[in-house]
Amino acid sequence: MKLRLLVILLLLIVLPSSLYARWIKDRVSFNTESVGTVEFSHYNHLEAIGNNCPTCHNQVFHVVTSKNPTVTMAEMAKGKSCGACHNGRQAFSVKQDCSTCHPTRDILFKEEETGDVTFSHDAHTAMFGCRECHPDLFTPGKGNPRVTMDQMAEGASCGACHDGSTAFSVEEDCENCHQME
Ligand code: HEC
Ligand code: HEC
Ligand code: HEC
Ligand code: HEC
Ligand code: HEC
Ligand code: HEC
């Protein structure tokens, strides 16, 4: 008797939770022109807020994704889209913690002769917003043309800032960027 009750209880509680989390797609992605792809995890969110679809659907996000407008960070900061919860109270704020939603990595520029260059996003995002570089100076992802040091000295690519006043110059301090042995 007791065992049957336990089994029924288990079925009632565990099954819906696990089913909910299995029949829907975990990851949905948002593709932005300026800063690349943002991934949203259904499973992580259902774990954090409970298996409660109406919390988001269809008030905050329509399940027919084409019905969702594209939203800017400024609109999110006013409570739209992810900002409905990511406001620093219910969850970490869209005004901070950019990299939790927009993961960035170090970028390696291979240079056989002069030595490889590693660009650190972390070092730069501590000083600048994404917009300072994307998409005008660099499109996120493949497709940026290779740039010569001469072009940089005229203000292209890294040279937009590394001009000897905003940051150390591309015409000196080679070893600040190039791994020279
Ligand atoms: C924390 C918010 C949140 C919760 C809770 C949530 N979703 Fe979603 N869901 C989203 C977002 C964000 C999208 C993507 C919207 C977009 O791409 O514009 C989405 C998209 C979808 C889609 C469309 C996927 C596609 O690629 O076409 C379906 C179906 C869906 N959700 C079902 C569910 C179900 C069922 C539940 C409850 C078990 C649920 N969602 C709970 C935020 C949520
Ligand atoms: C909770 C997750 C989340 C956080 C935190 C977050 N973003 Fe976003 N961001 C998104 C999503 C999702 C989109 C795409 C929205 C869309 O396409 O509708 C986006 C879009 C953008 C865009 C393109 C749209 C625009 O506003 O120009 C930029 C730039 C951007 N984010 C920068 C940032 C910066 C900088 C921070 C930190 C101050 C940040 N984001 C924090 C989720 C987040
Ligand atoms: C219904 C409220 C709600 C909405 C809407 C929501 N989130 Fe979240 N999110 C949470 C909570 C709660 C957590 C966990 C608590 C925390 O980390 O502050 C979380 C955690 C996260 C995390 C860290 C865990 C992980 O999955 O890696 C990311 C990234 C994230 N959210 C992205 C987004 C993005 C992108 C959107 C919009 C497309 C969004 N969230 C919309 C409530 C929400
Ligand atoms: C100081 C300039 C600068 C800033 C600020 C900056 N980036 Fe980048 N980003 C770059 C450069 C340089 C690349 C590499 C371009 C290339 O591969 O040619 C890059 C590449 C990327 C890529 C593609 C990476 C890949 O894996 O191929 C993404 C996504 C990206 N950035 C997102 C962001 C986001 C999100 C922010 C803000 C939180 C940001 N970036 C801030 C300079 C910057
Ligand atoms: C701010 C960082 C930075 C500094 C400082 C810098 N470089 Fe570069 N350099 C790069 C990057 C990044 C590339 C790769 C660019 C690409 O592939 O688009 C590169 C590419 C090159 C190349 C191959 C392209 C070409 O112009 O022929 C040479 C050679 C080179 N650097 C030499 C130098 C020398 C010599 C110095 C010092 C006088 C120097 N660099 C200072 C970042 C830097
Ligand atoms: C939006 C302006 C801006 C752009 C674009 C930019 N930088 Fe920087 N960078 C800075 C500033 C400011 C500093 C810190 C000041 C200083 O050290 O002179 C810095 C510091 C650095 C440093 C030293 C800190 C560290 O990461 O160890 C390196 C290396 C560097 N940048 C490489 C690059 C390369 C490579 C590129 C191009 C792919 C680039 N930067 C593009 C502004 C920029």
PDB file of C-alpha atoms and ligand atoms in Angstrom, residues 109 111 114 117 145-150 152 157-158 162 168-174 176-178 180, ligand 5:
ATOM      1  CA  PHE A 109      46.238  35.750 -34.803  1.00  0.00           C
ATOM      2  CA  GLU A 111      52.006  35.226 -37.405  1.00  0.00           C
ATOM      3  CA  THR A 114      56.916  38.079 -36.108  1.00  0.00           C
ATOM      4  CA  VAL A 117      49.282  37.700 -31.319  1.00  0.00           C
ATOM      5  CA  PRO A 145      40.054  40.818 -43.861  1.00  0.00           C
ATOM      6  CA  ARG A 146      43.666  40.393 -42.782  1.00  0.00           C
ATOM      7  CA  VAL A 147      45.270  43.691 -42.003  1.00  0.00           C
ATOM      8  CA  THR A 148      48.898  44.759 -42.359  1.00  0.00           C
ATOM      9  CA  MET A 149      50.846  46.781 -39.781  1.00  0.00           C
ATOM     10  CA  ASP A 150      50.937  49.669 -42.273  1.00  0.00           C
ATOM     11  CA  MET A 152      47.036  49.546 -38.579  1.00  0.00           C
ATOM     12  CA  SER A 157      41.874  47.254 -36.816  1.00  0.00           C
ATOM     13  CA  CYS A 158      43.886  47.362 -33.554  1.00  0.00           C
ATOM     14  CA  HIS A 162      46.801  51.495 -30.468  1.00  0.00           C
ATOM     15  CA  PHE A 168      50.460  51.886 -26.804  1.00  0.00           C
ATOM     16  CA  SER A 169      51.354  52.280 -30.457  1.00  0.00           C
ATOM     17  CA  VAL A 170      51.469  49.624 -33.192  1.00  0.00           C
ATOM     18  CA  GLU A 171      54.604  51.357 -34.450  1.00  0.00           C
ATOM     19  CA  GLU A 172      56.513  50.581 -31.257  1.00  0.00           C
ATOM     20  CA  ASP A 173      56.058  48.015 -28.517  1.00  0.00           C
ATOM     21  CA  CYS A 174      55.840  45.110 -30.989  1.00  0.00           C
ATOM     22  CA  ASN A 176      53.386  43.864 -26.237  1.00  0.00           C
ATOM     23  CA  CYS A 177      51.307  42.113 -28.882  1.00  0.00           C
ATOM     24  CA  HIS A 178      53.633  39.707 -30.688  1.00  0.00           C
ATOM     25  CA  MET A 180      58.633  37.180 -29.676  1.00  0.00           C
TER      26      MET A 180
HETATM   27  C1  HEC B   5      48.338  46.288 -30.803  1.00  0.00           C
HETATM   28  C2  HEC B   5      48.961  45.036 -31.141  1.00  0.00           C
HETATM   29  C3  HEC B   5      50.085  44.993 -32.126  1.00  0.00           C
HETATM   30  C4  HEC B   5      51.289  45.688 -32.077  1.00  0.00           C
HETATM   31  C5  HEC B   5      51.745  46.680 -31.028  1.00  0.00           C
HETATM   32  C6  HEC B   5      52.048  45.231 -33.221  1.00  0.00           C
HETATM   33  N1  HEC B   5      51.347  44.318 -33.947  1.00  0.00           N
HETATM   34 FE1  HEC B   5      51.956  43.384 -35.673  1.00  0.00          FE
HETATM   35  N2  HEC B   5      50.151  42.455 -35.824  1.00  0.00           N
HETATM   36  C7  HEC B   5      49.145  42.537 -34.893  1.00  0.00           C
HETATM   37  C8  HEC B   5      48.027  41.714 -35.342  1.00  0.00           C
HETATM   38  C9  HEC B   5      46.720  41.504 -34.636  1.00  0.00           C
HETATM   39  C10 HEC B   5      48.408  41.168 -36.591  1.00  0.00           C
HETATM   40  C11 HEC B   5      47.585  40.262 -37.485  1.00  0.00           C
HETATM   41  C12 HEC B   5      46.620  41.112 -38.279  1.00  0.00           C
HETATM   42  C13 HEC B   5      45.708  40.316 -39.161  1.00  0.00           C
HETATM   43  O1  HEC B   5      46.006  39.147 -39.432  1.00  0.00           O
HETATM   44  O2  HEC B   5      44.707  40.893 -39.625  1.00  0.00           O
HETATM   45  C14 HEC B   5      49.755  41.660 -36.866  1.00  0.00           C
HETATM   46  C15 HEC B   5      50.486  41.354 -38.010  1.00  0.00           C
HETATM   47  C16 HEC B   5      51.818  41.684 -38.213  1.00  0.00           C
HETATM   48  C17 HEC B   5      52.607  41.322 -39.390  1.00  0.00           C
HETATM   49  C18 HEC B   5      52.088  40.609 -40.651  1.00  0.00           C
HETATM   50  C19 HEC B   5      51.319  41.627 -41.485  1.00  0.00           C
HETATM   51  C20 HEC B   5      52.236  42.650 -42.129  1.00  0.00           C
HETATM   52  O3  HEC B   5      52.091  43.858 -41.846  1.00  0.00           O
HETATM   53  O4  HEC B   5      53.133  42.247 -42.902  1.00  0.00           O
HETATM   54  C21 HEC B   5      53.873  41.774 -39.155  1.00  0.00           C
HETATM   55  C22 HEC B   5      55.090  41.605 -40.075  1.00  0.00           C
HETATM   56  C23 HEC B   5      53.886  42.470 -37.888  1.00  0.00           C
HETATM   57  N3  HEC B   5      52.613  42.396 -37.332  1.00  0.00           N
HETATM   58  C24 HEC B   5      54.953  43.100 -37.317  1.00  0.00           C
HETATM   59  C25 HEC B   5      54.899  44.000 -36.249  1.00  0.00           C
HETATM   60  C26 HEC B   5      56.002  44.831 -35.795  1.00  0.00           C
HETATM   61  C27 HEC B   5      57.409  44.818 -36.377  1.00  0.00           C
HETATM   62  C28 HEC B   5      55.520  45.579 -34.742  1.00  0.00           C
HETATM   63  C29 HEC B   5      56.254  46.670 -33.972  1.00  0.00           C
HETATM   64  C30 HEC B   5      56.810  47.755 -34.756  1.00  0.00           C
HETATM   65  C31 HEC B   5      54.140  45.195 -34.528  1.00  0.00           C
HETATM   66  N4  HEC B   5      53.791  44.254 -35.462  1.00  0.00           N
HETATM   67  C32 HEC B   5      53.328  45.716 -33.512  1.00  0.00           C
HETATM   68  C33 HEC B   5      49.141  43.266 -33.699  1.00  0.00           C
HETATM   69  C34 HEC B   5      50.142  44.120 -33.317  1.00  0.00           C
END
